[in-house]
Coordinates of C-alpha atoms (C1' of nucleotides) in Angstrom, one line a residue:
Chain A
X1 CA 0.1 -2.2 25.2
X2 CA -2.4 -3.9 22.8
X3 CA -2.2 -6.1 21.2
X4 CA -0.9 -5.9 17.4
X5 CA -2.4 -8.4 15.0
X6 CA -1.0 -9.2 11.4
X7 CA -2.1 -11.3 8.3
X8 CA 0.5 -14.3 8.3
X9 CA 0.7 -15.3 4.5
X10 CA 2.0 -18.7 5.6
X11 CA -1.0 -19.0 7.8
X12 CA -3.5 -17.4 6.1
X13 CA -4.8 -15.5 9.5
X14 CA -4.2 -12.7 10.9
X15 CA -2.5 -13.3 13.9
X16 CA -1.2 -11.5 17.1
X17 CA 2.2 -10.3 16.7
X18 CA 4.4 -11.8 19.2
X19 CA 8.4 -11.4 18.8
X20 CA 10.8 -14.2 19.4
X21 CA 12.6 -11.5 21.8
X22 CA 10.8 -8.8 22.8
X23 CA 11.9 -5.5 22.4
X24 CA 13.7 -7.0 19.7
X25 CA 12.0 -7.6 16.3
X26 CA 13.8 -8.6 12.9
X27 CA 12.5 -7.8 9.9
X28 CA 13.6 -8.8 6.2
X29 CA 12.5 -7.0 2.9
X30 CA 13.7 -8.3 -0.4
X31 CA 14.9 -5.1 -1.6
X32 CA 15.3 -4.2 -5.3
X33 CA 16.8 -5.3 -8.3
X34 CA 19.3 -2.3 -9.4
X35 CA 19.5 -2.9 -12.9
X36 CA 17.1 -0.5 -14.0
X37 CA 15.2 2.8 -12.8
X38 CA 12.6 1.5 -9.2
X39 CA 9.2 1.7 -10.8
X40 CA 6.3 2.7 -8.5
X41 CA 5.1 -0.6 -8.3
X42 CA 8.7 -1.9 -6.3
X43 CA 7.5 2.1 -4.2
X44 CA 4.4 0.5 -3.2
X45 CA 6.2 -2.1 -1.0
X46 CA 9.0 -0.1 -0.1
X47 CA 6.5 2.6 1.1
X48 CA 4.6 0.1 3.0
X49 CA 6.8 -2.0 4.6
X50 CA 8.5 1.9 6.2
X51 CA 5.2 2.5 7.4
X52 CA 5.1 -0.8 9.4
X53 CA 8.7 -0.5 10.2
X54 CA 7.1 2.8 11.3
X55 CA 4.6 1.4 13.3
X56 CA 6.7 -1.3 14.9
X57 CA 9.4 1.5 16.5
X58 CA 6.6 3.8 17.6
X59 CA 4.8 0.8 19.7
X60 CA 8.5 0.5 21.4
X61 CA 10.1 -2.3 19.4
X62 CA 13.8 -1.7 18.6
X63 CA 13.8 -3.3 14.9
X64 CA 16.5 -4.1 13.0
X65 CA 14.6 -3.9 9.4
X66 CA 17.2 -5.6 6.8
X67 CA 16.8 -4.5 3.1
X68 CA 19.0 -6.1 0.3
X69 CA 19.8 -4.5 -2.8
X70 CA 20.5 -7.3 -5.5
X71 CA 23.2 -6.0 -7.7
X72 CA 23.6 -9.9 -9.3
X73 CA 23.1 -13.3 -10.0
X74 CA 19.5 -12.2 -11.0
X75 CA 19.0 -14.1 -14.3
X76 CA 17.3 -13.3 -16.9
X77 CA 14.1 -15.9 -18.8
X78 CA 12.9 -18.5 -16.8
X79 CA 15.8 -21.0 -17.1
X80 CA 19.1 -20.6 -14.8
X81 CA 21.4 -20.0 -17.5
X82 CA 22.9 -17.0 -19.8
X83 CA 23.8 -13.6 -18.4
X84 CA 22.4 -12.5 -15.4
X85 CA 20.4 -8.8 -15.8
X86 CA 23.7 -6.5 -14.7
X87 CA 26.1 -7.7 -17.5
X88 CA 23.0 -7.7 -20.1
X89 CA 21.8 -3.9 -19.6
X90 CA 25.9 -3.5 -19.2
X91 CA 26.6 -4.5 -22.5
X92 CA 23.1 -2.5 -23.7
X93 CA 24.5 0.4 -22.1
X94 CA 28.3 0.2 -22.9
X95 CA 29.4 0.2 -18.6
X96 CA 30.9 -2.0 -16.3
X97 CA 28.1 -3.9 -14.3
X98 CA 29.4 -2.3 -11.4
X99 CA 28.7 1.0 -12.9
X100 CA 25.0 -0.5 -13.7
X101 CA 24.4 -1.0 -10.2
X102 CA 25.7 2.0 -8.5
X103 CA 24.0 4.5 -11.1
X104 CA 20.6 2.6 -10.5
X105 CA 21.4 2.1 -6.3
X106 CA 21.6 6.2 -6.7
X107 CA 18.8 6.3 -8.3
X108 CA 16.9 4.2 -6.0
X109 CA 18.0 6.0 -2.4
X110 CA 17.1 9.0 -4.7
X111 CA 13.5 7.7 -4.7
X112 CA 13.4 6.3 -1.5
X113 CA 14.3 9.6 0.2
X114 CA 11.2 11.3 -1.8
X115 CA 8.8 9.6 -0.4
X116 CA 10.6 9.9 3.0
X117 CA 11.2 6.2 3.9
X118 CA 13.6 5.9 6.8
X119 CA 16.7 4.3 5.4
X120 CA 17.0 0.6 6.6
X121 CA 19.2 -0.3 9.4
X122 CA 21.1 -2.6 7.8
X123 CA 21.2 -2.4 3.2
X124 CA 23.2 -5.6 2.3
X125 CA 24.7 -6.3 -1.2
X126 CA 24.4 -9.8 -3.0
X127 CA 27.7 -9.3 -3.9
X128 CA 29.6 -8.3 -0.6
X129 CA 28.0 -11.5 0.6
X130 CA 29.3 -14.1 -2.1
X131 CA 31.5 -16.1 0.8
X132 CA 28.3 -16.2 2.8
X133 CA 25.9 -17.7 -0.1
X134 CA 28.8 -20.3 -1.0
X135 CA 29.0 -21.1 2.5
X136 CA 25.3 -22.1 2.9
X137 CA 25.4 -23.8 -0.6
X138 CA 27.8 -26.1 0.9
X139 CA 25.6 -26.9 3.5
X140 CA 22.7 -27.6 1.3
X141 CA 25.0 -29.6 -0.4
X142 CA 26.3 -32.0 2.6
X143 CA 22.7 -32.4 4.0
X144 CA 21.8 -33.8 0.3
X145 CA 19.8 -31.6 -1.1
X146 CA 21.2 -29.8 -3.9
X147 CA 23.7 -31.5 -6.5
X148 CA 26.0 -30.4 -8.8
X149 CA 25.9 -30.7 -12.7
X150 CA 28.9 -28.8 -14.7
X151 CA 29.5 -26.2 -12.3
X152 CA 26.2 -25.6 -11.4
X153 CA 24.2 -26.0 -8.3
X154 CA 20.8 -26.8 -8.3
X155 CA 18.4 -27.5 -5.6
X156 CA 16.5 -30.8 -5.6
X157 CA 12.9 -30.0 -4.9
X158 CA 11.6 -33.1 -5.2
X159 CA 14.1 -34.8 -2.8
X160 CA 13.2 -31.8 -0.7
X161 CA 9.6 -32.8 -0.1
X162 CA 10.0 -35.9 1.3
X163 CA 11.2 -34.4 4.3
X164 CA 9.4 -30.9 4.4
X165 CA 7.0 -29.7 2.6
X166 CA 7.6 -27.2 -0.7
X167 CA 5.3 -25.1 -1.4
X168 CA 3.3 -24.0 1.7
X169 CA 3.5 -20.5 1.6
X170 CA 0.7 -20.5 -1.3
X171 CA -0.6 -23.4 -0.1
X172 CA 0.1 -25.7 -2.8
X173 CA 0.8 -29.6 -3.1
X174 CA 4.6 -30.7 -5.4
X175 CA 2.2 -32.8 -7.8
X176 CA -0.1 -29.7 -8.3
X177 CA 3.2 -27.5 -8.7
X178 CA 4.3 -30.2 -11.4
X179 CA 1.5 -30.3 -12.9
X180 CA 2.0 -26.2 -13.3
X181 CA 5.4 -26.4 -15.3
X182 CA 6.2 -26.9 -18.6
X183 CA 8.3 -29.8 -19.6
X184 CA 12.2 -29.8 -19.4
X185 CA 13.7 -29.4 -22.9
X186 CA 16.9 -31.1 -24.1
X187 CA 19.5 -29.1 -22.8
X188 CA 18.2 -28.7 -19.3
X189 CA 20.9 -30.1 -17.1
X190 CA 18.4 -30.0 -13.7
X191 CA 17.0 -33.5 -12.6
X192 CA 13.7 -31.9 -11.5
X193 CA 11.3 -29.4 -13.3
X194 CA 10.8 -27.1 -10.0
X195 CA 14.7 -27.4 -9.2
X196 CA 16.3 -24.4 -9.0
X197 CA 19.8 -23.0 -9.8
X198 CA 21.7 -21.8 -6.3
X199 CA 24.7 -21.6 -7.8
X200 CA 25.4 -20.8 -12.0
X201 CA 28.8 -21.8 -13.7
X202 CA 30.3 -19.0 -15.8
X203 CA 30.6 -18.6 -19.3
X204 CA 33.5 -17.6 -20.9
X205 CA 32.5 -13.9 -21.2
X206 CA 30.6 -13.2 -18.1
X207 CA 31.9 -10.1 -16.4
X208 CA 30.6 -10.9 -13.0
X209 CA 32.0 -14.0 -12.0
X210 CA 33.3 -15.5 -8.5
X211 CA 35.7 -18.6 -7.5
X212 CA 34.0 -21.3 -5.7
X213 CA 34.0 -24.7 -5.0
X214 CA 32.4 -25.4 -8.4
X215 CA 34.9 -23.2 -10.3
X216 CA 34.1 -19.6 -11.4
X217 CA 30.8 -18.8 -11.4
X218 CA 27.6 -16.2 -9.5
X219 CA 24.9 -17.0 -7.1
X220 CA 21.4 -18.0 -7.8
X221 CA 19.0 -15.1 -7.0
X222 CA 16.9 -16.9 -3.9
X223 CA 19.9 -17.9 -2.0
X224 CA 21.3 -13.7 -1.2
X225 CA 18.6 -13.4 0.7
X226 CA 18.2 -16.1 2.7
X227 CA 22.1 -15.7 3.4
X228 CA 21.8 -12.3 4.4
X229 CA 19.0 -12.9 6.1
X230 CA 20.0 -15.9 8.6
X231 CA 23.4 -13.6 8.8
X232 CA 22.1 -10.1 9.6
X233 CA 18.6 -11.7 11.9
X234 CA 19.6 -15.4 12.8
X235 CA 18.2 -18.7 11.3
X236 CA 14.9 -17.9 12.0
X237 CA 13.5 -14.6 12.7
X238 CA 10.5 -12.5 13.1
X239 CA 8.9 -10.4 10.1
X240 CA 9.6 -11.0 6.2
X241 CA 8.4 -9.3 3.5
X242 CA 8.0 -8.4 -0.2
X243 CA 5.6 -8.2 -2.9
X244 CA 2.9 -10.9 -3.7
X245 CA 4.4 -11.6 -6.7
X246 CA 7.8 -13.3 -4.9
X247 CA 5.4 -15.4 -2.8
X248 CA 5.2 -18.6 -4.9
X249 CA 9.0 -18.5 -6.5
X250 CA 11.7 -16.4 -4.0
X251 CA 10.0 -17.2 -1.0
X252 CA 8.7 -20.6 -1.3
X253 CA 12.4 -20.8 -2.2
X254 CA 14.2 -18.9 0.3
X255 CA 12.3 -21.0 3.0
X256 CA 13.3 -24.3 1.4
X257 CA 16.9 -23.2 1.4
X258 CA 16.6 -22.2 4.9
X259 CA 14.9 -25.4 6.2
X260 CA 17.2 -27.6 4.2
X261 CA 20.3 -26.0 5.5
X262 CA 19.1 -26.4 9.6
X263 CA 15.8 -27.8 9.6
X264 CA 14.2 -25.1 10.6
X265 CA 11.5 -22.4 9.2
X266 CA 13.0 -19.4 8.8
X267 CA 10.6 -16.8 9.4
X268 CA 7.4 -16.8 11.9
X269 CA 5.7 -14.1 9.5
X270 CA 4.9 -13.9 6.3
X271 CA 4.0 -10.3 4.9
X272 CA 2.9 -9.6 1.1
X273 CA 2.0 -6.3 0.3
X274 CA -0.4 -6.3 -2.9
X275 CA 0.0 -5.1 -6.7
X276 CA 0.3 -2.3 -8.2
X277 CA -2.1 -1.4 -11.1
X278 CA -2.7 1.1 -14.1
X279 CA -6.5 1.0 -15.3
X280 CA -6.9 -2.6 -13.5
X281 CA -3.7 -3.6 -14.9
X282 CA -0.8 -4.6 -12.9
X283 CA 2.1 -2.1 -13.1
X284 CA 5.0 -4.2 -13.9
X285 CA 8.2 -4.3 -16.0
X286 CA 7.1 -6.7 -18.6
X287 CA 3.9 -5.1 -19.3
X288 CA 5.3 -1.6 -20.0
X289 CA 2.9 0.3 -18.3
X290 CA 4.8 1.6 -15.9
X291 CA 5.6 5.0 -15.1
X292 CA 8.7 6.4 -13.1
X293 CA 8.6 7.8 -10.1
X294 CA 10.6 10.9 -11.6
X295 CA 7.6 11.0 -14.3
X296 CA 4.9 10.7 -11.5
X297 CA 6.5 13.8 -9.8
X298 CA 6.3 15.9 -13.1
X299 CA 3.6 14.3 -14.9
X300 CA 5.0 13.8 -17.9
X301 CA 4.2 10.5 -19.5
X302 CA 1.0 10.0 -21.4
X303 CA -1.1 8.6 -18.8
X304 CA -0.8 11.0 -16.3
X305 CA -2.7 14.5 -16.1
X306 CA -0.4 16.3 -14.2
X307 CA 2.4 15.6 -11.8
X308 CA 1.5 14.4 -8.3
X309 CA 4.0 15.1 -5.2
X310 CA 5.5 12.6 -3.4
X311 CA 3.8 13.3 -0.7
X312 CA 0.4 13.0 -2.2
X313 CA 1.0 9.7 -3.8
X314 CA 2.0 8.1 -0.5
X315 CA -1.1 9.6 1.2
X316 CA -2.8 7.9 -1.6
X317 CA -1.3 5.0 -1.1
X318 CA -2.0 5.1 3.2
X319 CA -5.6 5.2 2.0
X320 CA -5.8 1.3 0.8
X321 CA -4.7 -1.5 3.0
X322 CA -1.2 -3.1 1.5
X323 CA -3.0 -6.1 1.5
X324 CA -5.1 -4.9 -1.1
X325 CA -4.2 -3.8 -5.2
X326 CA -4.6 -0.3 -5.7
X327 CA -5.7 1.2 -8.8
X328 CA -3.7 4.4 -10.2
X329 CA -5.8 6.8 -11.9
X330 CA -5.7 10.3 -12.5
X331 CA -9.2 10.9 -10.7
X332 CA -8.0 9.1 -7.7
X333 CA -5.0 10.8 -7.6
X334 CA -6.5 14.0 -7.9
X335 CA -9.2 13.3 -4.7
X336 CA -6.2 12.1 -2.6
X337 CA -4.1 15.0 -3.3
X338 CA -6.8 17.4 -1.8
X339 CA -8.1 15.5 0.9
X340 CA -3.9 15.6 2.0
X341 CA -4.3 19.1 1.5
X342 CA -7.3 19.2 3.9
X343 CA -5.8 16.9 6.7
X344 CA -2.0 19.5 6.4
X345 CA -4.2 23.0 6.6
X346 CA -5.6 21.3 9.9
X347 CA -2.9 20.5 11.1
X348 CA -2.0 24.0 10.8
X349 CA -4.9 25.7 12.0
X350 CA -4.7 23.1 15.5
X351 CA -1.0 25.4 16.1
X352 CA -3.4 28.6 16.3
X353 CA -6.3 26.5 18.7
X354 CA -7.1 28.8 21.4
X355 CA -8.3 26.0 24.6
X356 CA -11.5 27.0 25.9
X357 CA -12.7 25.6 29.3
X358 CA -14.4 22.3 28.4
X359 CA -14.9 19.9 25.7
X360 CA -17.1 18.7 23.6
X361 CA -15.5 15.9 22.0
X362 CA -13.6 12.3 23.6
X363 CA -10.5 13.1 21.8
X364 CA -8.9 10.3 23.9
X365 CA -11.3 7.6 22.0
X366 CA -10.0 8.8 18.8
X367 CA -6.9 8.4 20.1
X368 CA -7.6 4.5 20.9
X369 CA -9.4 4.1 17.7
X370 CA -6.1 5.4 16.1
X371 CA -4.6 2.6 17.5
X372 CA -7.2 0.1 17.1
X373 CA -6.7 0.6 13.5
X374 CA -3.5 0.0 13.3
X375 CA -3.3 -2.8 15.7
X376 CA -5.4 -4.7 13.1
X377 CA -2.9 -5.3 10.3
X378 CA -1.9 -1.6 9.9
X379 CA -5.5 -0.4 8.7
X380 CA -4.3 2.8 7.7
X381 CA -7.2 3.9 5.5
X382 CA -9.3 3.4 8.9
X383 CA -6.5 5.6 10.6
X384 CA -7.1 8.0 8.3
X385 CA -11.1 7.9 8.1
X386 CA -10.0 8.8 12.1
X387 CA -7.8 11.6 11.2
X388 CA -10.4 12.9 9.6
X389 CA -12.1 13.3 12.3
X390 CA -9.9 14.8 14.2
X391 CA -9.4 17.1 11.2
X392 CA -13.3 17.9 11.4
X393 CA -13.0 18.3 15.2
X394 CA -10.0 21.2 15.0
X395 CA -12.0 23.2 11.8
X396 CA -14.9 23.1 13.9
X397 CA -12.7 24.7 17.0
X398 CA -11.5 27.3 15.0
X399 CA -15.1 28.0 13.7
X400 CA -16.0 28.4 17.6
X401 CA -18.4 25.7 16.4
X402 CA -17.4 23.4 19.7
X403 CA -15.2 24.0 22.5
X404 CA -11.4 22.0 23.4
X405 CA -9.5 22.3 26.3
X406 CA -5.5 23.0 26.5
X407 CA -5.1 18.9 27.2
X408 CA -7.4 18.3 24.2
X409 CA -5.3 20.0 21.9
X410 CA -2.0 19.0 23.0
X411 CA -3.4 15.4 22.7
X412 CA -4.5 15.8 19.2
X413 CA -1.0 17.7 18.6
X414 CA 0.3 14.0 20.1
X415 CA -2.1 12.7 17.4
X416 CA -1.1 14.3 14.5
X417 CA 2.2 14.1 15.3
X418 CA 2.2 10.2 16.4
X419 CA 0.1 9.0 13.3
X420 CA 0.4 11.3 10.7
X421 CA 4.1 12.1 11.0
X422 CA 5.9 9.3 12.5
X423 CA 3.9 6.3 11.6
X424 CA 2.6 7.5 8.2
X425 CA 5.7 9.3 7.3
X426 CA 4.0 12.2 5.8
X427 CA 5.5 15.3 5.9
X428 CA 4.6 19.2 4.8
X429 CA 6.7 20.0 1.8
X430 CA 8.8 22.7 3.1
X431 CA 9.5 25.2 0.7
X432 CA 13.1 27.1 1.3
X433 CA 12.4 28.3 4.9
X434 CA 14.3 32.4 4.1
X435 CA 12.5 33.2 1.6
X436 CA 9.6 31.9 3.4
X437 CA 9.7 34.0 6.3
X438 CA 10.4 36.9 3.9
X439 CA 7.2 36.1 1.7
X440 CA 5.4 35.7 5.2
X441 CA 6.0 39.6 5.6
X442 CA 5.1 40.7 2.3
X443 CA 2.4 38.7 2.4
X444 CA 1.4 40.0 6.3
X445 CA 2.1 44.0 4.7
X446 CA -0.6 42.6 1.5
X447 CA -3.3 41.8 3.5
X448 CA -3.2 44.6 5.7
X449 CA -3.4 46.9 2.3
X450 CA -6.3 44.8 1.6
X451 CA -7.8 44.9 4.4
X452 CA -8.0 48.3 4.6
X453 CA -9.6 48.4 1.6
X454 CA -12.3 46.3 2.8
X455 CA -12.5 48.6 5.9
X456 CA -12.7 51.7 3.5
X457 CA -15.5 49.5 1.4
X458 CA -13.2 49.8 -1.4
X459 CA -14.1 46.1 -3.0
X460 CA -12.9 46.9 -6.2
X461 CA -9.2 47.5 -5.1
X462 CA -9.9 44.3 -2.4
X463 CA -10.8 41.8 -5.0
X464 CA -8.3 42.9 -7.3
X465 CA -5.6 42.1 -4.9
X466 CA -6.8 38.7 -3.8
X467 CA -7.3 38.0 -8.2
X468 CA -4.2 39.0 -8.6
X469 CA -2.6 36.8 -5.6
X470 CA -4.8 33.8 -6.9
X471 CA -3.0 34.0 -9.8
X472 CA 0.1 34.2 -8.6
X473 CA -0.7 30.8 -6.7
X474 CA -1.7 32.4 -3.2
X475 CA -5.0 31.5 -2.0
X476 CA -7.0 34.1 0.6
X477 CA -9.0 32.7 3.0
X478 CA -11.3 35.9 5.0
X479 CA -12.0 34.3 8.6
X480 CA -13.9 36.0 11.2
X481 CA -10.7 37.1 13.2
X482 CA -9.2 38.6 9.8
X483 CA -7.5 36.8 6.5
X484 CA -4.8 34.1 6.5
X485 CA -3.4 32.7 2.9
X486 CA -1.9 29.8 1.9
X487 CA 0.1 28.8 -1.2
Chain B
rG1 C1' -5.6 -26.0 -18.1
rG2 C1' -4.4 -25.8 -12.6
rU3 C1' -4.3 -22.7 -7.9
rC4 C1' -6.2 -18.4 -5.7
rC5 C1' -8.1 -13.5 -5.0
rU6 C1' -11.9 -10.1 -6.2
rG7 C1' -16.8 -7.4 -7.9
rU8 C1' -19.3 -1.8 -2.6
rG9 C1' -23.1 4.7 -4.0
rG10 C1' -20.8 9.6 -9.8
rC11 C1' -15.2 8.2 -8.7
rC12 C1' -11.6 6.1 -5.1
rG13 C1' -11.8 2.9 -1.1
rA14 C1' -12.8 0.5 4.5
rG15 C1' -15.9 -3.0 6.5
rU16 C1' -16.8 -10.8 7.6
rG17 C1' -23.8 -11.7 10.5
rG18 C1' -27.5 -6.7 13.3
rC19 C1' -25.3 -0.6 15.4
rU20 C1' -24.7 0.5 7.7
rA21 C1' -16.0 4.1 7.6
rG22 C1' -13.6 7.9 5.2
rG23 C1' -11.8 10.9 1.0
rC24 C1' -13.1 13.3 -3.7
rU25 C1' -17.3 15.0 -6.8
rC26 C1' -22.3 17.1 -6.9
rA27 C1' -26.7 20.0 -4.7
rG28 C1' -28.7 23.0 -0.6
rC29 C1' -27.8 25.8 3.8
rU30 C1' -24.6 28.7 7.5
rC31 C1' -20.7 32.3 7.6
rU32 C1' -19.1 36.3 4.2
rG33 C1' -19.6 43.0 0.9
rC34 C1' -19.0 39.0 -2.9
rA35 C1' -16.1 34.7 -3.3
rA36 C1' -12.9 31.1 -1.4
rA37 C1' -11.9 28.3 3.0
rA38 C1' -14.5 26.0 6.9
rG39 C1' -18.9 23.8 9.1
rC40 C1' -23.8 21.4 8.6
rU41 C1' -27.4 18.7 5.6
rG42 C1' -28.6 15.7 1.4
rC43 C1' -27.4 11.9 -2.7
rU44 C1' -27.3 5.4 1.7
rA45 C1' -24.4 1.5 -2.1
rC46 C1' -22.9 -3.5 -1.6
rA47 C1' -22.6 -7.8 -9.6
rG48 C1' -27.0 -11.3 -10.6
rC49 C1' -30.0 -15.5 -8.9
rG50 C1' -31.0 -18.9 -5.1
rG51 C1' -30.1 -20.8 0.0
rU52 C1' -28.8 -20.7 5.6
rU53 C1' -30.6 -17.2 9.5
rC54 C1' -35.1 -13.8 13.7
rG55 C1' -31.5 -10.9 10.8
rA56 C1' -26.3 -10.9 5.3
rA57 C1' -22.5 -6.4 1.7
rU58 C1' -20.6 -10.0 5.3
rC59 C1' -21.8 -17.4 5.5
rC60 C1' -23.0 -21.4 1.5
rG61 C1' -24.2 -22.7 -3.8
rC62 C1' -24.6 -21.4 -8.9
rU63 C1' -24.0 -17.7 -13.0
rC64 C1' -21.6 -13.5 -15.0
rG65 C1' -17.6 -9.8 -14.9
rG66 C1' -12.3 -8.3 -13.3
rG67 C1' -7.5 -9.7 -11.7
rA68 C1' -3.1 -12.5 -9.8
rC69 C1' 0.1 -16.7 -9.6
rC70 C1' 1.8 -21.3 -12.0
rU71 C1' 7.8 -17.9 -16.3
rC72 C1' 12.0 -12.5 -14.8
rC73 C1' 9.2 -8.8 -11.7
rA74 C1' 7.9 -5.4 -5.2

RNA sequence: GGUCCUGUGGCCGAGUGGCUAGGCUCAGCUCUGCAAAAGCUGCUACAGCGGUUCGAAUCCGCUCGGGACCUCCA
């Protein structure tokens, strides 16, 4: 096997991939926030991490790929106090908080399943894991690194630092980082201005609310994952990912958690998949310029032409590298939706191949060069520049333009299959398979009618029928070895 | 203000020192009764200025533009 490198955020490199114990490779993704509808933006990362998840099982690896869903302790503003996001949108929308996060977990699998990511293997709560995240508070606590103050638990960052360092994942000194915050006001009960609440004492009327050591009370939102994580993948463990935008907060703080509850790093690699943007814009929640998923499906919302299928947008999004922001346009969109088109009808047309006796093309180099793509940091917009190729390789068979062999096509059947399919998770959209095979012989009985037509130089009656059928949706294609159609 | 990323042809987007992805659009050709589809060909670009080098989109410096993080966000 070849080697499979990756871009290590902590690093800065990209560097080979090597697992702690081979077959086995763990892999954490800070899942989502259920407190309101998944925006495409929180897609983009789910999208790509399943493709690399993807990846990793087709190369052999048995993964276990964790994903949380955080249904609390996620509070709102930037200080660690007031209602966390579940009781606020509760009280805005007259539920329980429970009821908040099961609507919006729906929702979200809902999504998910759209754009065809394979579920992951294990989908851990914050809140069926409030023993675990006390537990390892405690331990922060009796190695001296977090104190208490009211019922609360912060972590000290600044006592931290003398023994590790804070702040490596974006590369950044504690001075610098102080230099960054803004003063601490009054009522502030933390010591330091980075420190960090791991555990939040419960007002009065806070709905969600657990006993503790510290007396009633919810988790900080950095410690859920790094307890779920060191429970579901060990204390330290192969792949963890997210968006860029957790990089300098969550997981700067999840790794100090981590280190200053055993003393060592967590996680050997880093992965951040890039932003999100509308007309150079980052798509985000506070900004408001986000559109649904649902409304990206339909097209209704003011910025989009027309709806896009699911399939199309995560072809578009397999055509820029995670590791880079990708722009949403309607023009973009638009080019990506037919060149998906293009790469399915070959994929078609390769079931038909008929193998001549030699070959004109290596179509085991474009098989390595699949590979080579992807074993540098998942390039899948190389993969697909190679697809392409193959795509041009099976029009041109059909055209009798160049000659394949029986292996040929069954390896670029492998191809297609391998890369397009299993890695890329793409996938035909398969209309309701009855009444296809019953518009497949009405359709069969059409042409022939038409065809006669054609034979009896009857154009009139021939071009009316394939008007009429491009209306209704159906587009005729006229081959040399007679008509096929397509909706 | 601090830290960092980025600027590629009409549009989107790969590419870290030479062999100059790919998609979409547009034009021409082949095929076709005519179209469409498909194939072929063309449009050959790297913000600006300077430097390093035999050679730079790719390395260095400066200038200008865009963006991110430092505060909840994938």
């Amino acid at each position: 096997m070849q080697p499979l490198f990756l871009y290590n955020t902590l690093t800065r490199k990209k560097e080979e991939f090597k697992p702690i114990n081979p077959p086995l490779v763990g892999l954490y993704v800070c899942g989502p926030t259920v407190y309101s509808d998944v925006h495409l933006g929180n897609c983009r990362t789910f999208i790509s991490f399943d493709m690399i998840y993807r990846y990793l099982v087709h190369l052999g690896y048995k993964v276990r790929y964790v994903r949380n869903i955080t249904d609390a302790g996620h509070l709102e503003g930037d200080r660690d106090e007031g209602d966390d996001k579940f009781a606020k949108k509760a009280k805005l929308e007259q539920l329980e908080p429970m009821e908040i996060v099961q609507k919006y977990t729906v929702g979200f699998h809902d999504v998910m399943r759209a754009f065809n990511n394979i579920p992951p293997s294990i989908e851990p709560t914050a809140t069926g894991h409030i023993c675990e995240q006390i537990e390892m508070i405690k331990q922060i606590m009796d190695k001296g690194f977090a104190y208490e103050t009211e019922g609360t638990i912060y972590f000290d960052v600044e006592k931290y630092n003398k023994d590790f360092s804070y702040g490596q994942l974006t590369n950044r000194k504690l001075d610098e980082l102080l230099e960054g915050t803004r003063e601490l006001s009054g009522q502030d009960e933390k010591r330091g201005r980075l420190d960090f609440a791991l555990w939040i004492k419960a007002k009065p009327e806070t709905l969600m609310r657990w006993p503790s050591p510290w007396g009633w009370g919810f988790p900080g939102w950095h410690i859920e994952c790094s307890a779920m994580s060191s429970k579901y993948l060990g204390d330290v463990f192969d792949i963890h990912g997210g968006g860029m935008d957790l990089q300098a907060t969550h997981h700067t703080n999840e790794i100090a958690q981590s280190q200053a509850c055993n003393h060592k790093a967590p996680v050997n690699y880093w992965m951040h998949t890039n932003m999100l943007t509308v007309n150079g814009v980052r798509m985000s929640k506070s900004a408001g310029n986000g559109f649904l998923p649902g409304e990206l499906f339909t097209g209704d919302h003011p910025l989009l032409e027309k709806g896009y299928s699911p399939m199309a947008v995560r072809f578009f999004m397999m055509q820029t590298h995670y590791h880079s922001t990708l722009d949403f346009s309607n023009e973009a969109l638009q080019a990506s939706e037919k060149g998906f088109e293009r790469l399915m009808d070959s994929y078609s047309t390769l079931q038909t191949l008929k193998a001549g006796s030699s070959s004109s093309e290596d179509i085991k180099a474009l098989q390595t060069k699949c590979y080579e793509a992807m074993n540098d940091d998942f390039n899948t917009p190389i993969l697909v520049a190679h697809l392409f190729d193959a795509a041009r390789i099976v029009n041109s068979a059909n055209d009798n333009k160049l000659s394949l062999t029986q292996n040929d096509i069954d390896l670029l059947k492998t191809i297609y299959q391998n890369f397009v399919f299993d890695v890329m998770g793409l996938q035909t959209e398969q209309e309701n398979s009855k009444a296809n095979a019953v518009l497949a012989k009405v359709m069969s009985m059409v042409l022939d009618i038409r065809n006669k037509a054609k034979v009896d130089k009857n154009f009139p009656l021939s071009d009316e029928i394939r008007n009429k059928l491009t209306d209704a949706g159906v587009q005729i294609k006229d081959g040399k070895e007679g008509s096929s159609w397509k909706i």
